[in-house]
Amino acid sequence: MSSRKCLAMLSPRFSAAAVLFLVLAGLAVPAVRAQKLETIEVEGQPLAANVKRLVEALEYLGAPMSAETSAALKSAADARDAHKLQQLLDPHVLLVVSLNPESRVKVARGPAPAVLQQAGFTPVLVKVINDSTVTEALRIKSPQSGPVYAGVATLSMTRQDQLPLKENENTRGDKDRFLSVEMFTSQPMTAKLSGLKVEYAIALIYSSEAGKREATLGFDIGQGTQDLGFRSEAPVLLDVRPAIPVKLSVKDYDGQPSCGRFTFRDKTGHVYPPQAKRLAPDLFFQRQIYRADGDIVLLPPGEFIMQSSRGPEYHLQERTVKIPAQGPAHLDVQLQRWVNPAQYGYFSGDHHIHAAGCAHYTIPTEGVLGRDMFLQVKGEGLNVGCILTWGPCFQFQHQFFEPAPDKISEPFAVLKYDIEVSGFGSQALGHVCLLNLRDQNYPGSDG
């Protein structure tokens, strides 16, 4: 019996429910990969120029086409053969973005496998079919992207000129924010669509997790351009290859195991790990991370510019490092002092450090822990670090106070919790730092 006859035998109410169930079920599964994309009639010369720039960009990003495909694309581009160019590129397209004459955006799955690299920005191809001739910027989005923290002070981010780190904060504490997504709009690509009926773009997708992960990827060209019924986004099952664990061997100027500060950047300027994906001990508002001898940092295969130091008493060293495709990997770091005040009886300290408030988040924790700050104290080459608890998150941070230096302290690296007073009349003299306290609570107060 045909499916049409079967549905005709059902009651109208049951038929509607069945159809609704099928529609909702369809929304709950990843979009099926297209076997073949439609070849669109388009002028050959501008498409050829777009494809040539695309090939150059992929080479720059370290994800070149195969030699055979590159040669075929060059031949088709020289011949201005728009059909051949699409036939060659379409199998590599992850997502197809269609813009109707009213500039409404619809997204469909392309035929390319959705393979990403954990801890790296993977370039993926996007085919744009533009029936609107609009020339706005194409934007990518995902509910799985965005910061993993929340509760950041706007003033602090403004002072640091890092306001984007506050956008789309994770106020609900979602555990599913494992992506970062962006369009690659640097040269030789363009920041906006050309208006051509067909063109190809590059999206960069970062995953902090490895394995099979489902994500929803959507596009728009501005407010109100999304199509109805969730058609401006597509669920995609991602296959994320594991990152390479890179072990750092950190030695001080005298050859002893030590701790340092490190910054890893790729040629496009991305910082690793991305700041919006950091939780303690890595602090999201810093570009650098801190690692001790033997610690691990997860990186994707490829070349990076690594900066290493240990605070103002050490030289800032920079070199290019190459992470192999197969791990684990190992990096030797020899720190170099330019001055050693301890030789002259002077010891370095910072008496004004915050573990909460200022630039810190309040979700998932109210600031960070002492062990997180101790890593920074050691990584900056300090002998003394005073963590000042103040108004924000006072009750949470108060639990870590002790009259004596924190138990995590070492002979030449001491951590002590104390108090900063602000918001009272006494701050007319400046924010007052109360050091070496035996009790954080003022006599007669409860906190």
Coordinates of C-alpha atoms in Angstrom, one line a residue:
M1 CA 0.0 0.0 0.0
S2 CA 1.4 3.5 -0.9
S3 CA 2.3 5.9 1.8
R4 CA -0.4 8.3 0.4
K5 CA -3.1 5.7 0.8
C6 CA -1.9 4.9 4.3
L7 CA -2.2 8.5 5.4
A8 CA -5.6 8.8 3.8
M9 CA -6.9 6.1 6.0
L10 CA -5.8 7.9 9.2
S11 CA -8.0 10.4 11.0
P12 CA -7.3 14.1 10.2
R13 CA -6.0 14.7 13.8
F14 CA -3.7 11.7 13.7
S15 CA -2.4 12.6 10.2
A16 CA -1.5 16.1 11.3
A17 CA 0.3 14.8 14.4
A18 CA 2.2 12.3 12.4
V19 CA 3.3 14.9 9.9
L20 CA 4.3 17.3 12.7
F21 CA 6.3 14.5 14.3
L22 CA 8.2 13.8 11.1
V23 CA 9.0 17.5 10.6
L24 CA 10.3 17.9 14.1
A25 CA 12.3 14.6 13.9
G26 CA 13.9 16.0 10.7
L27 CA 15.0 19.1 12.6
A28 CA 16.7 17.0 15.3
V29 CA 19.2 15.2 13.1
P30 CA 22.3 16.5 11.3
A31 CA 21.7 17.7 7.7
V32 CA 22.4 15.0 5.1
R33 CA 25.5 15.6 2.9
A34 CA 24.6 16.6 -0.6
Q35 CA 25.9 14.1 -3.1
K36 CA 26.3 16.7 -5.9
L37 CA 25.6 20.5 -6.0
E38 CA 23.8 22.2 -8.9
T39 CA 26.0 24.0 -11.4
I40 CA 24.8 27.6 -11.7
E41 CA 25.0 29.8 -14.8
V42 CA 27.4 32.7 -13.9
E43 CA 30.0 34.8 -15.7
G44 CA 33.3 33.0 -16.0
Q45 CA 35.8 35.8 -15.5
P46 CA 34.7 37.1 -12.1
L47 CA 34.2 33.6 -10.8
A48 CA 37.7 32.6 -12.0
A49 CA 39.2 35.6 -10.2
N50 CA 37.3 34.5 -7.0
V51 CA 38.6 31.0 -7.3
K52 CA 42.2 32.1 -7.9
R53 CA 42.1 34.1 -4.7
L54 CA 40.4 31.2 -2.8
V55 CA 43.2 28.8 -3.8
E56 CA 45.9 31.4 -2.7
A57 CA 44.1 31.9 0.6
L58 CA 43.9 28.1 1.3
E59 CA 47.6 27.8 0.7
Y60 CA 48.3 30.7 3.0
L61 CA 46.1 29.0 5.7
G62 CA 48.1 25.8 5.4
A63 CA 45.2 23.8 3.8
P64 CA 46.1 23.8 0.1
M65 CA 44.2 21.9 -2.5
S66 CA 45.9 18.8 -3.9
A67 CA 48.3 19.5 -6.7
E68 CA 46.0 17.8 -9.2
T69 CA 43.0 19.8 -8.2
S70 CA 45.0 23.1 -8.1
A71 CA 46.2 22.5 -11.6
A72 CA 42.7 21.7 -12.9
L73 CA 41.4 24.8 -11.2
K74 CA 44.1 27.0 -12.8
S75 CA 43.3 25.5 -16.2
A76 CA 39.5 26.1 -15.8
A77 CA 40.1 29.6 -14.4
D78 CA 42.4 30.5 -17.4
A79 CA 39.6 29.3 -19.7
R80 CA 37.0 31.2 -17.7
D81 CA 35.0 27.9 -17.6
A82 CA 32.4 28.6 -14.8
H83 CA 30.9 25.2 -15.0
K84 CA 34.2 23.4 -14.7
L85 CA 35.3 25.6 -11.8
Q86 CA 32.1 24.6 -9.9
Q87 CA 32.4 21.0 -10.7
L88 CA 36.0 21.0 -9.3
L89 CA 35.2 23.0 -6.1
D90 CA 31.8 21.8 -5.2
P91 CA 32.9 18.4 -3.8
H92 CA 35.0 20.4 -1.2
V93 CA 32.1 22.6 -0.1
L94 CA 30.9 22.0 3.5
L95 CA 27.9 24.5 3.4
V96 CA 25.8 26.1 0.7
V97 CA 24.4 29.6 1.5
S98 CA 21.6 30.7 -0.8
L99 CA 20.3 34.3 -0.9
N100 CA 16.9 34.8 -2.5
P101 CA 15.9 38.0 -4.3
E102 CA 14.6 39.4 -1.0
S103 CA 18.0 38.8 0.6
R104 CA 16.7 36.0 2.8
V105 CA 19.4 33.5 3.7
K106 CA 19.0 29.7 3.4
V107 CA 21.7 27.2 4.4
A108 CA 22.2 23.6 3.2
R109 CA 24.8 20.9 3.8
G110 CA 27.4 20.5 1.1
P111 CA 29.1 17.2 0.0
A112 CA 32.5 17.7 1.8
P113 CA 33.2 15.7 4.9
A114 CA 33.0 17.7 8.1
V115 CA 36.5 17.0 9.5
L116 CA 38.0 19.5 11.9
Q117 CA 41.2 19.7 13.9
Q118 CA 40.8 20.2 17.7
A119 CA 42.6 23.3 19.0
G120 CA 43.0 24.7 15.5
F121 CA 41.1 26.9 13.1
T122 CA 40.1 24.6 10.2
P123 CA 39.3 26.3 6.9
V124 CA 36.1 25.1 5.3
L125 CA 34.5 26.1 1.9
V126 CA 31.2 27.9 1.6
K127 CA 29.4 28.2 -1.7
V128 CA 27.3 31.3 -2.0
I129 CA 24.4 31.4 -4.5
N130 CA 23.4 35.0 -4.6
D131 CA 20.1 35.7 -6.3
S132 CA 19.8 39.1 -4.5
T133 CA 23.1 40.6 -5.8
V134 CA 23.6 42.0 -2.3
T135 CA 27.1 43.0 -1.3
E136 CA 27.0 42.9 2.5
A137 CA 29.3 41.0 4.7
L138 CA 28.5 37.3 5.1
R139 CA 28.5 36.4 8.8
I140 CA 28.7 32.9 10.4
K141 CA 27.2 32.0 13.8
S142 CA 26.6 29.0 16.0
P143 CA 24.9 28.4 19.3
Q144 CA 28.0 26.2 20.2
S145 CA 30.3 29.2 19.8
G146 CA 31.0 32.1 22.1
P147 CA 32.8 32.6 25.5
V148 CA 32.7 29.8 28.0
Y149 CA 32.5 32.3 30.9
A150 CA 30.2 35.1 32.0
G151 CA 30.0 38.0 34.5
V152 CA 32.8 40.1 33.2
A153 CA 32.9 43.8 34.0
T154 CA 32.3 46.1 31.0
L155 CA 34.7 48.7 32.4
S156 CA 37.6 46.3 32.6
M157 CA 37.1 45.1 29.0
T158 CA 36.8 48.7 27.8
R159 CA 40.0 49.7 29.5
Q160 CA 41.8 46.7 28.0
D161 CA 40.3 47.3 24.6
Q162 CA 38.9 43.8 24.6
L163 CA 35.2 44.4 24.5
P164 CA 34.6 41.5 22.1
L165 CA 35.5 39.1 24.9
K166 CA 32.4 40.2 26.7
E167 CA 30.0 39.6 23.7
N168 CA 27.6 36.7 23.9
E169 CA 28.6 35.7 27.5
N170 CA 27.7 32.2 28.7
T171 CA 25.2 33.4 31.3
R172 CA 23.3 30.1 31.4
G173 CA 26.5 28.1 32.0
D174 CA 26.1 26.0 28.9
K175 CA 28.5 23.1 28.6
D176 CA 28.2 22.9 24.9
R177 CA 30.2 25.9 23.8
F178 CA 33.1 24.1 22.1
L179 CA 33.3 26.1 18.8
S180 CA 34.7 29.4 17.6
V181 CA 33.5 30.4 14.1
E182 CA 34.5 33.3 11.8
M183 CA 34.7 34.1 8.1
F184 CA 38.2 34.5 6.7
T185 CA 38.0 38.0 5.2
S186 CA 41.7 39.0 5.1
Q187 CA 43.6 39.3 1.8
P188 CA 43.4 37.8 -0.7
M189 CA 39.7 37.2 0.2
T190 CA 37.3 40.1 0.7
A191 CA 35.3 41.4 3.6
K192 CA 32.0 41.5 1.7
L193 CA 30.2 39.6 -0.9
S194 CA 30.8 40.7 -4.5
G195 CA 27.2 40.5 -5.6
L196 CA 28.1 37.8 -8.2
K197 CA 25.5 35.1 -8.6
V198 CA 28.0 32.4 -7.5
E199 CA 31.1 32.8 -5.4
Y200 CA 33.1 30.8 -2.8
A201 CA 34.1 31.9 0.7
I202 CA 36.2 30.5 3.5
A203 CA 34.9 29.9 7.1
L204 CA 37.3 29.1 10.0
I205 CA 36.0 26.7 12.6
Y206 CA 37.7 26.0 15.9
S207 CA 36.8 23.2 18.2
S208 CA 38.1 22.9 21.8
E209 CA 36.8 19.3 22.0
A210 CA 37.7 16.1 20.0
G211 CA 35.6 13.3 18.7
K212 CA 32.1 13.3 17.1
R213 CA 30.3 16.6 17.9
E214 CA 27.1 17.9 16.5
A215 CA 26.9 21.7 15.9
T216 CA 24.5 24.1 14.2
L217 CA 26.0 26.4 11.8
G218 CA 24.1 29.4 10.5
F219 CA 24.7 32.5 8.3
D220 CA 23.2 36.0 7.8
I221 CA 24.1 39.2 6.1
G222 CA 22.6 41.4 8.7
Q223 CA 19.6 41.7 11.1
G224 CA 16.4 40.3 9.7
T225 CA 17.9 38.4 6.8
Q226 CA 17.5 34.9 8.2
D227 CA 15.0 32.7 6.4
L228 CA 11.9 31.4 8.2
G229 CA 11.7 28.0 9.8
F230 CA 15.4 27.6 10.8
R231 CA 16.4 27.4 7.2
S232 CA 19.3 29.9 7.7
E233 CA 21.1 27.2 9.7
A234 CA 22.1 23.6 9.3
P235 CA 23.0 20.9 11.9
V236 CA 26.3 19.3 11.1
L237 CA 27.9 16.2 12.6
L238 CA 31.6 17.1 13.0
D239 CA 34.5 14.7 13.2
V240 CA 37.1 16.5 15.2
R241 CA 40.6 15.0 15.2
P242 CA 42.5 15.2 18.5
A243 CA 45.0 18.0 19.2
I244 CA 48.7 17.4 19.7
P245 CA 49.8 17.4 23.3
V246 CA 52.9 19.5 23.4
K247 CA 55.1 19.0 26.5
L248 CA 57.1 22.1 27.6
S249 CA 60.6 21.6 29.1
V250 CA 61.1 24.9 30.9
K251 CA 64.5 25.6 32.4
D252 CA 65.6 28.7 34.3
Y253 CA 68.8 30.7 33.6
D254 CA 70.7 28.3 36.0
G255 CA 69.3 25.1 34.4
Q256 CA 66.8 24.3 37.1
P257 CA 63.2 23.4 36.3
S258 CA 61.1 26.5 36.2
C259 CA 57.8 28.2 35.1
G260 CA 57.3 30.7 32.4
R261 CA 54.8 32.7 30.3
F262 CA 54.1 31.7 26.8
T263 CA 52.2 33.1 23.8
F264 CA 51.4 31.0 20.7
R265 CA 50.2 32.7 17.5
D266 CA 49.7 31.5 14.0
K267 CA 50.4 33.6 10.8
T268 CA 46.9 35.0 10.8
G269 CA 47.3 36.4 14.3
H270 CA 45.1 33.9 16.1
V271 CA 46.2 33.3 19.7
Y272 CA 46.2 29.8 21.1
P273 CA 44.2 28.7 23.0
P274 CA 41.6 31.3 21.9
Q275 CA 40.9 33.7 24.8
A276 CA 37.1 33.2 24.7
K277 CA 37.6 29.5 25.3
R278 CA 39.8 29.8 28.4
L279 CA 38.9 28.9 32.0
A280 CA 41.4 28.9 34.9
P281 CA 44.3 28.4 35.1
D282 CA 44.4 30.1 31.7
L283 CA 42.9 33.6 32.1
F284 CA 40.7 34.8 29.2
F285 CA 41.8 38.4 29.4
Q286 CA 45.4 37.6 28.9
R287 CA 47.0 36.6 25.6
Q288 CA 49.7 34.6 27.4
I289 CA 49.4 31.4 29.2
Y290 CA 51.6 30.1 32.1
R291 CA 53.2 26.6 32.2
A292 CA 55.7 24.9 34.5
D293 CA 58.3 22.5 33.5
G294 CA 56.7 19.3 32.2
D295 CA 53.3 20.9 31.6
I296 CA 51.2 20.4 28.4
V297 CA 49.6 22.8 25.9
L298 CA 47.3 21.5 23.3
L299 CA 48.0 22.7 19.8
P300 CA 47.1 21.7 16.2
P301 CA 49.8 20.6 13.7
G302 CA 51.5 23.5 12.0
E303 CA 53.8 26.5 12.5
F304 CA 53.5 28.9 15.3
I305 CA 55.3 31.9 16.7
M306 CA 56.1 31.2 20.3
Q307 CA 57.1 33.9 22.7
S308 CA 58.6 32.9 26.1
S309 CA 59.6 34.9 29.1
R310 CA 59.3 35.0 32.9
G311 CA 58.4 38.6 33.7
P312 CA 60.3 41.9 33.5
E313 CA 63.6 40.4 34.8
Y314 CA 63.8 38.1 31.8
H315 CA 64.4 38.6 28.1
L316 CA 61.3 38.2 25.9
Q317 CA 62.4 35.5 23.4
E318 CA 60.6 34.7 20.1
R319 CA 61.0 31.8 17.7
T320 CA 59.0 29.8 15.2
V321 CA 58.1 26.3 16.3
K322 CA 56.6 23.5 14.1
I323 CA 54.1 21.0 15.6
P324 CA 54.1 17.7 13.9
A325 CA 51.0 16.0 12.5
Q326 CA 51.6 13.0 14.8
G327 CA 52.1 13.6 18.5
P328 CA 53.1 13.9 21.2
A329 CA 55.5 16.8 20.7
H330 CA 58.2 18.4 22.9
L331 CA 59.5 21.9 23.1
D332 CA 62.7 22.9 25.0
V333 CA 62.6 26.4 26.6
Q334 CA 65.7 28.0 28.1
L335 CA 64.7 31.2 30.0
Q336 CA 67.3 34.0 30.0
R337 CA 67.6 36.6 32.7
W338 CA 69.0 40.1 32.0
V339 CA 69.1 41.1 35.7
N340 CA 69.0 39.2 39.0
P341 CA 68.1 41.6 41.9
A342 CA 68.4 38.7 44.4
Q343 CA 72.2 38.9 43.9
Y344 CA 72.0 42.3 45.5
G345 CA 69.6 41.5 48.3
Y346 CA 66.4 42.6 46.6
F347 CA 63.4 40.4 46.0
S348 CA 60.6 40.9 43.5
G349 CA 57.0 41.1 44.5
D350 CA 53.5 42.4 43.5
H351 CA 51.4 43.6 46.4
H352 CA 48.3 44.2 44.3
I353 CA 46.8 41.1 42.6
H354 CA 43.2 40.2 42.3
A355 CA 41.7 36.7 42.0
A356 CA 38.2 38.1 41.6
G357 CA 36.5 41.3 40.4
C358 CA 38.2 43.6 37.9
A359 CA 38.6 41.5 34.7
H360 CA 37.7 38.1 36.2
Y361 CA 34.5 36.2 35.5
T362 CA 31.8 35.3 38.0
I363 CA 30.6 32.2 36.1
P364 CA 31.5 29.3 36.3
T365 CA 33.3 30.4 39.5
E366 CA 33.5 33.7 41.4
G367 CA 37.0 34.5 40.3
V368 CA 39.8 32.0 40.3
L369 CA 41.6 29.9 42.9
G370 CA 44.9 30.5 44.7
R371 CA 46.7 27.7 42.7
D372 CA 45.7 29.5 39.5
M373 CA 47.2 32.8 40.7
F374 CA 50.3 31.0 42.1
L375 CA 51.1 29.7 38.6
Q376 CA 51.0 33.4 37.5
V377 CA 53.2 34.5 40.4
K378 CA 55.8 31.9 39.5
G379 CA 55.5 32.5 35.8
E380 CA 56.3 36.2 36.3
G381 CA 59.3 35.4 38.4
L382 CA 57.9 37.0 41.6
N383 CA 59.1 36.1 45.1
V384 CA 56.0 37.5 46.8
G385 CA 52.5 37.7 45.5
C386 CA 49.7 39.4 47.5
I387 CA 46.1 38.5 46.5
L388 CA 43.9 41.3 47.6
T389 CA 40.3 40.3 48.3
W390 CA 37.8 43.2 47.9
G391 CA 34.1 43.9 47.3
P392 CA 33.4 41.6 44.3
C393 CA 33.0 37.9 45.2
F394 CA 34.2 38.7 48.8
Q395 CA 32.5 35.8 50.5
F396 CA 33.7 33.2 48.0
Q397 CA 37.3 34.4 48.0
H398 CA 37.3 34.8 51.8
Q399 CA 37.4 31.0 52.2
F400 CA 41.0 31.0 51.0
F401 CA 42.3 33.5 53.5
E402 CA 44.8 32.4 56.1
P403 CA 46.9 34.5 58.6
A404 CA 50.0 32.9 57.3
P405 CA 51.2 32.6 53.7
D406 CA 49.2 30.1 51.6
K407 CA 50.3 26.5 52.0
I408 CA 51.0 26.4 48.3
S409 CA 54.0 28.7 48.9
E410 CA 57.6 27.7 48.2
P411 CA 60.8 29.0 49.8
F412 CA 61.3 31.7 47.0
A413 CA 57.7 32.1 45.9
V414 CA 55.3 33.2 48.6
L415 CA 51.5 33.7 48.1
K416 CA 49.5 35.6 50.7
Y417 CA 45.8 36.6 50.8
D418 CA 45.0 40.1 52.2
I419 CA 42.6 43.0 51.6
E420 CA 42.0 46.0 49.3
V421 CA 39.7 48.7 50.6
S422 CA 37.7 50.7 48.0
G423 CA 34.3 52.3 47.9
F424 CA 34.7 53.9 51.3
G425 CA 35.9 57.3 52.5
S426 CA 39.4 56.0 53.0
Q427 CA 39.8 55.6 49.2
A428 CA 40.2 59.4 49.0
L429 CA 43.9 58.6 49.6
G430 CA 43.7 55.9 46.9
H431 CA 42.7 52.3 47.2
V432 CA 44.2 51.1 50.4
C433 CA 46.1 47.8 50.5
L434 CA 46.1 46.1 53.9
L435 CA 48.9 43.6 54.0
N436 CA 50.0 40.8 56.3
L437 CA 46.6 40.6 58.0
R438 CA 45.7 38.1 60.7
D439 CA 41.9 38.5 60.0
Q440 CA 40.2 39.8 56.8
N441 CA 37.1 40.9 58.7
Y442 CA 37.0 44.3 60.4
P443 CA 36.4 44.0 64.1
G444 CA 32.7 43.8 64.8
S445 CA 31.8 43.1 61.1
D446 CA 30.7 39.8 59.5
G447 CA 32.5 40.3 56.2

